[in-house]
PDB file of C-alpha atoms in Angstrom:
ATOM      1  CA  GLN A1401      14.920  21.105  18.473  1.00  0.00           C
ATOM      2  CA  ALA A1402      16.142  18.819  21.266  1.00  0.00           C
ATOM      3  CA  LEU A1403      17.281  21.781  23.340  1.00  0.00           C
ATOM      4  CA  GLU A1404      13.941  23.580  22.828  1.00  0.00           C
ATOM      5  CA  MET A1405      11.990  20.517  24.098  1.00  0.00           C
ATOM      6  CA  ASP A1406      14.408  20.110  26.977  1.00  0.00           C
ATOM      7  CA  SER A1407      13.804  23.778  27.936  1.00  0.00           C
ATOM      8  CA  ALA A1408      10.023  23.170  27.928  1.00  0.00           C
ATOM      9  CA  PHE A1409      10.419  20.012  30.017  1.00  0.00           C
ATOM     10  CA  ALA A1410      12.704  21.880  32.458  1.00  0.00           C
ATOM     11  CA  ARG A1411       9.973  24.505  33.008  1.00  0.00           C
ATOM     12  CA  LEU A1412       7.469  21.702  33.622  1.00  0.00           C
ATOM     13  CA  THR A1413       9.644  19.899  36.154  1.00  0.00           C
ATOM     14  CA  ALA A1414      10.425  23.205  37.896  1.00  0.00           C
ATOM     15  CA  GLY A1415       6.734  23.533  38.459  1.00  0.00           C
ATOM     16  CA  GLY A1416       6.517  20.027  39.920  1.00  0.00           C
ATOM     17  CA  GLY A1417       5.361  18.108  36.814  1.00  0.00           C
ATOM     18  CA  THR A1418       6.650  15.227  34.810  1.00  0.00           C
ATOM     19  CA  ALA A1419       6.578  14.729  31.009  1.00  0.00           C
ATOM     20  CA  PHE A1420       6.237  11.037  30.161  1.00  0.00           C
ATOM     21  CA  VAL A1421       7.631  10.668  26.666  1.00  0.00           C
ATOM     22  CA  SER A1422       7.512   7.669  24.335  1.00  0.00           C
ATOM     23  CA  SER A1423      10.958   6.212  23.576  1.00  0.00           C
ATOM     24  CA  GLY A1424       9.742   5.314  20.132  1.00  0.00           C
ATOM     25  CA  ASP A1425       8.892   2.035  18.312  1.00  0.00           C
ATOM     26  CA  ALA A1426      11.835   1.677  15.965  1.00  0.00           C
ATOM     27  CA  GLY A1427      14.057  -0.160  18.474  1.00  0.00           C
ATOM     28  CA  ALA A1428      17.675   0.976  18.220  1.00  0.00           C
ATOM     29  CA  TYR A1429      17.126   2.158  14.623  1.00  0.00           C
ATOM     30  CA  ALA A1430      15.503   5.432  15.627  1.00  0.00           C
ATOM     31  CA  LEU A1431      15.773   8.425  13.368  1.00  0.00           C
ATOM     32  CA  GLY A1432      16.978  11.658  14.994  1.00  0.00           C
ATOM     33  CA  CYS A1433      19.504  11.128  17.712  1.00  0.00           C
ATOM     34  CA  ASN A1434      21.846   8.931  15.695  1.00  0.00           C
ATOM     35  CA  GLY A1435      24.893   7.530  17.444  1.00  0.00           C
ATOM     36  CA  ALA A1436      27.592   5.095  16.397  1.00  0.00           C
ATOM     37  CA  HIS A1437      26.714   2.742  13.573  1.00  0.00           C
ATOM     38  CA  GLY A1438      23.485   4.608  12.806  1.00  0.00           C
ATOM     39  CA  LEU A1439      21.910   3.442  16.022  1.00  0.00           C
ATOM     40  CA  GLY A1440      20.136   5.941  18.187  1.00  0.00           C
ATOM     41  CA  ILE A1441      17.170   6.996  20.208  1.00  0.00           C
ATOM     42  CA  TYR A1442      14.240   9.257  19.542  1.00  0.00           C
ATOM     43  CA  GLU A1443      14.192  12.846  20.669  1.00  0.00           C
ATOM     44  CA  PRO A1444      12.701  14.194  22.991  1.00  0.00           C
ATOM     45  CA  ALA A1445      12.855  11.029  25.109  1.00  0.00           C
ATOM     46  CA  ASP A1446      16.509  11.652  25.746  1.00  0.00           C
ATOM     47  CA  SER A1447      15.838  14.966  27.539  1.00  0.00           C
ATOM     48  CA  PRO A1448      17.119  14.781  31.121  1.00  0.00           C
ATOM     49  CA  HIS A1449      13.947  16.675  32.075  1.00  0.00           C
ATOM     50  CA  ALA A1450      11.605  14.020  30.674  1.00  0.00           C
ATOM     51  CA  THR A1451      10.769  10.516  31.738  1.00  0.00           C
ATOM     52  CA  GLY A1452      11.485   8.236  28.709  1.00  0.00           C
ATOM     53  CA  VAL A1453       8.965   5.394  28.512  1.00  0.00           C
ATOM     54  CA  GLY A1454       9.992   2.126  26.794  1.00  0.00           C
ATOM     55  CA  GLY A1455       7.908  -0.877  25.995  1.00  0.00           C
ATOM     56  CA  THR A1456       7.542  -4.466  27.162  1.00  0.00           C
ATOM     57  CA  THR A1457       5.779  -7.590  25.945  1.00  0.00           C
ATOM     58  CA  ALA A1458       3.860  -9.897  28.251  1.00  0.00           C
ATOM     59  CA  LEU A1459       4.889 -13.537  28.420  1.00  0.00           C
ATOM     60  CA  VAL A1460       2.173 -16.080  29.317  1.00  0.00           C
ATOM     61  CA  GLY A1461       2.798 -18.363  32.277  1.00  0.00           C
ATOM     62  CA  THR A1462       1.545 -21.869  32.981  1.00  0.00           C
ATOM     63  CA  GLY A1463      -2.251 -22.299  32.491  1.00  0.00           C
ATOM     64  CA  GLY A1464      -2.538 -19.030  30.598  1.00  0.00           C
ATOM     65  CA  THR A1465      -1.618 -16.926  33.650  1.00  0.00           C
ATOM     66  CA  TYR A1466       0.607 -13.813  33.603  1.00  0.00           C
ATOM     67  CA  GLY A1467       4.193 -14.996  33.402  1.00  0.00           C
ATOM     68  CA  GLU A1468       6.495 -12.015  33.214  1.00  0.00           C
ATOM     69  CA  GLU A1469       7.375  -9.092  30.964  1.00  0.00           C
ATOM     70  CA  ALA A1470      10.397  -8.628  28.702  1.00  0.00           C
ATOM     71  CA  VAL A1471      11.658  -5.886  26.530  1.00  0.00           C
ATOM     72  CA  TRP A1472       9.468  -5.497  23.472  1.00  0.00           C
ATOM     73  CA  GLY A1473      11.466  -6.143  20.305  1.00  0.00           C
ATOM     74  CA  GLU A1474      10.997  -7.545  16.865  1.00  0.00           C
ATOM     75  CA  PRO A1475      14.505  -7.436  15.352  1.00  0.00           C
ATOM     76  CA  PHE A1476      13.640  -8.866  11.961  1.00  0.00           C
ATOM     77  CA  VAL A1477      11.457  -5.889  11.165  1.00  0.00           C
ATOM     78  CA  GLN A1478      13.453  -3.452  13.334  1.00  0.00           C
ATOM     79  CA  TRP A1479      10.524  -2.716  15.501  1.00  0.00           C
ATOM     80  CA  GLY A1480      10.181  -2.539  19.261  1.00  0.00           C
ATOM     81  CA  ALA A1481      10.885  -0.373  22.259  1.00  0.00           C
ATOM     82  CA  GLY A1482      13.447   2.318  21.657  1.00  0.00           C
ATOM     83  CA  GLY A1483      16.365   2.846  23.958  1.00  0.00           C
ATOM     84  CA  GLY A1484      20.007   3.667  24.181  1.00  0.00           C
ATOM     85  CA  LEU A1485      22.357   6.544  24.750  1.00  0.00           C
ATOM     86  CA  SER A1486      21.771  10.226  23.877  1.00  0.00           C
ATOM     87  CA  VAL A1487      24.261  11.984  21.691  1.00  0.00           C
ATOM     88  CA  VAL A1488      23.062  15.319  22.976  1.00  0.00           C
ATOM     89  CA  PHE A1489      22.606  15.151  26.775  1.00  0.00           C
ATOM     90  CA  THR A1490      25.019  13.955  29.465  1.00  0.00           C
ATOM     91  CA  ARG A1491      23.858  11.461  32.069  1.00  0.00           C
ATOM     92  CA  PRO A1492      22.037  13.271  34.859  1.00  0.00           C
ATOM     93  CA  LYS A1493      23.135  12.854  38.469  1.00  0.00           C
ATOM     94  CA  TRP A1494      19.949  10.973  39.382  1.00  0.00           C
ATOM     95  CA  GLN A1495      20.522   8.263  36.752  1.00  0.00           C
ATOM     96  CA  THR A1496      22.280   5.679  38.885  1.00  0.00           C
ATOM     97  CA  GLY A1497      21.686   2.102  39.953  1.00  0.00           C
ATOM     98  CA  PRO A1498      22.031  -1.430  38.644  1.00  0.00           C
ATOM     99  CA  GLY A1499      22.564  -1.591  34.919  1.00  0.00           C
ATOM    100  CA  VAL A1500      23.485   2.075  34.438  1.00  0.00           C
ATOM    101  CA  ASP A1501      27.231   1.575  34.649  1.00  0.00           C
ATOM    102  CA  ASN A1502      28.036  -1.117  32.083  1.00  0.00           C
ATOM    103  CA  GLN A1503      30.272  -1.725  29.016  1.00  0.00           C
ATOM    104  CA  TYR A1504      28.053   0.598  26.917  1.00  0.00           C
ATOM    105  CA  SER A1505      27.973   3.545  29.319  1.00  0.00           C
ATOM    106  CA  ASP A1506      29.695   6.560  27.853  1.00  0.00           C
ATOM    107  CA  GLY A1507      28.529   9.279  30.303  1.00  0.00           C
ATOM    108  CA  MET A1508      25.488  10.223  28.189  1.00  0.00           C
ATOM    109  CA  ARG A1509      21.795  10.127  29.109  1.00  0.00           C
ATOM    110  CA  GLN A1510      20.356   6.668  28.967  1.00  0.00           C
ATOM    111  CA  VAL A1511      16.775   5.893  27.795  1.00  0.00           C
ATOM    112  CA  PRO A1512      14.242   4.601  28.761  1.00  0.00           C
ATOM    113  CA  ASP A1513      13.687   5.308  32.394  1.00  0.00           C
ATOM    114  CA  VAL A1514      10.585   3.176  32.809  1.00  0.00           C
ATOM    115  CA  SER A1515       8.559   0.777  30.644  1.00  0.00           C
ATOM    116  CA  ALA A1516       5.039  -0.594  30.246  1.00  0.00           C
ATOM    117  CA  ILE A1517       3.276  -2.998  27.955  1.00  0.00           C
ATOM    118  CA  ALA A1518       3.657  -1.855  24.327  1.00  0.00           C
ATOM    119  CA  ASP A1519       3.558  -4.967  22.192  1.00  0.00           C
ATOM    120  CA  SER A1520       0.267  -4.879  20.281  1.00  0.00           C
ATOM    121  CA  ASP A1521       0.314  -8.734  20.183  1.00  0.00           C
ATOM    122  CA  THR A1522       0.156  -8.976  23.973  1.00  0.00           C
ATOM    123  CA  GLY A1523      -0.950  -5.599  25.194  1.00  0.00           C
ATOM    124  CA  TRP A1524      -3.840  -3.319  24.619  1.00  0.00           C
ATOM    125  CA  ASP A1525      -7.510  -3.882  23.842  1.00  0.00           C
ATOM    126  CA  VAL A1526      -9.253  -0.672  22.916  1.00  0.00           C
ATOM    127  CA  VAL A1527     -12.890   0.403  22.849  1.00  0.00           C
ATOM    128  CA  MET A1528     -13.488   2.936  20.067  1.00  0.00           C
ATOM    129  CA  GLY A1529     -16.874   4.107  18.904  1.00  0.00           C
ATOM    130  CA  GLY A1530     -18.518   1.439  21.012  1.00  0.00           C
ATOM    131  CA  SER A1531     -16.579  -1.389  19.356  1.00  0.00           C
ATOM    132  CA  TRP A1532     -13.893  -3.586  20.919  1.00  0.00           C
ATOM    133  CA  TYR A1533     -10.553  -3.820  19.082  1.00  0.00           C
ATOM    134  CA  ALA A1534      -7.552  -5.925  19.934  1.00  0.00           C
ATOM    135  CA  GLY A1535      -4.006  -5.006  19.026  1.00  0.00           C
ATOM    136  CA  GLY A1536      -3.336  -1.482  20.211  1.00  0.00           C
ATOM    137  CA  GLY A1537       0.132  -0.738  21.452  1.00  0.00           C
ATOM    138  CA  GLY A1538       3.473   0.956  21.043  1.00  0.00           C
ATOM    139  CA  THR A1539       5.401   3.146  23.415  1.00  0.00           C
ATOM    140  CA  SER A1540       2.896   5.878  22.531  1.00  0.00           C
ATOM    141  CA  ALA A1541       0.377   3.776  24.491  1.00  0.00           C
ATOM    142  CA  ALA A1542       2.828   3.037  27.345  1.00  0.00           C
ATOM    143  CA  ALA A1543       3.645   6.710  28.013  1.00  0.00           C
ATOM    144  CA  PRO A1544       0.051   7.798  28.778  1.00  0.00           C
ATOM    145  CA  LEU A1545      -0.333   4.772  30.968  1.00  0.00           C
ATOM    146  CA  TRP A1546       2.542   6.039  33.121  1.00  0.00           C
ATOM    147  CA  ALA A1547       1.075   9.583  33.104  1.00  0.00           C
ATOM    148  CA  ALA A1548      -2.296   8.179  34.333  1.00  0.00           C
ATOM    149  CA  VAL A1549      -0.596   6.165  37.109  1.00  0.00           C
ATOM    150  CA  ALA A1550       1.337   9.293  38.180  1.00  0.00           C
ATOM    151  CA  ALA A1551      -1.928  11.346  38.182  1.00  0.00           C
ATOM    152  CA  LEU A1552      -3.603   8.705  40.351  1.00  0.00           C
ATOM    153  CA  ALA A1553      -0.652   8.557  42.687  1.00  0.00           C
ATOM    154  CA  ASP A1554      -0.660  12.362  42.997  1.00  0.00           C
ATOM    155  CA  GLN A1555      -4.419  12.308  43.704  1.00  0.00           C
ATOM    156  CA  ALA A1556      -3.937   9.715  46.468  1.00  0.00           C
ATOM    157  CA  LEU A1557      -1.092  11.738  47.948  1.00  0.00           C
ATOM    158  CA  ASP A1558      -3.124  14.918  47.876  1.00  0.00           C
ATOM    159  CA  GLN A1559      -6.061  13.230  49.654  1.00  0.00           C
ATOM    160  CA  ARG A1560      -3.635  12.253  52.422  1.00  0.00           C
ATOM    161  CA  HIS A1561      -2.253  15.824  52.543  1.00  0.00           C
ATOM    162  CA  LEU A1562       1.194  14.576  51.434  1.00  0.00           C
ATOM    163  CA  PRO A1563       3.511  16.230  48.866  1.00  0.00           C
ATOM    164  CA  GLN A1564       2.847  15.191  45.278  1.00  0.00           C
ATOM    165  CA  MET A1565       5.369  13.190  43.315  1.00  0.00           C
ATOM    166  CA  GLY A1566       6.767  16.042  41.246  1.00  0.00           C
ATOM    167  CA  PHE A1567       9.463  15.118  38.711  1.00  0.00           C
ATOM    168  CA  ALA A1568       9.377  11.300  38.594  1.00  0.00           C
ATOM    169  CA  ASN A1569      12.978  10.535  37.617  1.00  0.00           C
ATOM    170  CA  PRO A1570      14.913  11.600  40.713  1.00  0.00           C
TER     171      PRO A1570
END
């Protein structure tokens, strides 16, 4: 199934699009793409033709202000942003930069590519059916946020008669 999804994502990127895919909410204990010691990442976020979206948690600064963001993880319940190395896909040529070459690098695709707020304790308030709810989250909320930002960026580029973003990863 990983190769089928990768093929679909390849067609999308060839047409100038980007698939923003959730990296999963089971931390390193994802089912599917299992690596050494049973640790792994969710498919299809490991596709080299997709943009894998991880999750963060917001940390409050002094006086209740925004402080910073850190990786979202709750290790006691094995919950948090998924990430790691694919056991299916090799590392694409565009995947370079600080942190990519480290003691864990094995030449395979690394996930996630980007992250956004995903911790339901610090992240999303949702209006549904006219009522306000606190506590939405997960990387399934972070991925559409990135898709929306990309759509707005493409719209702004189009208004300026500039080329659209295309595949985000390179």
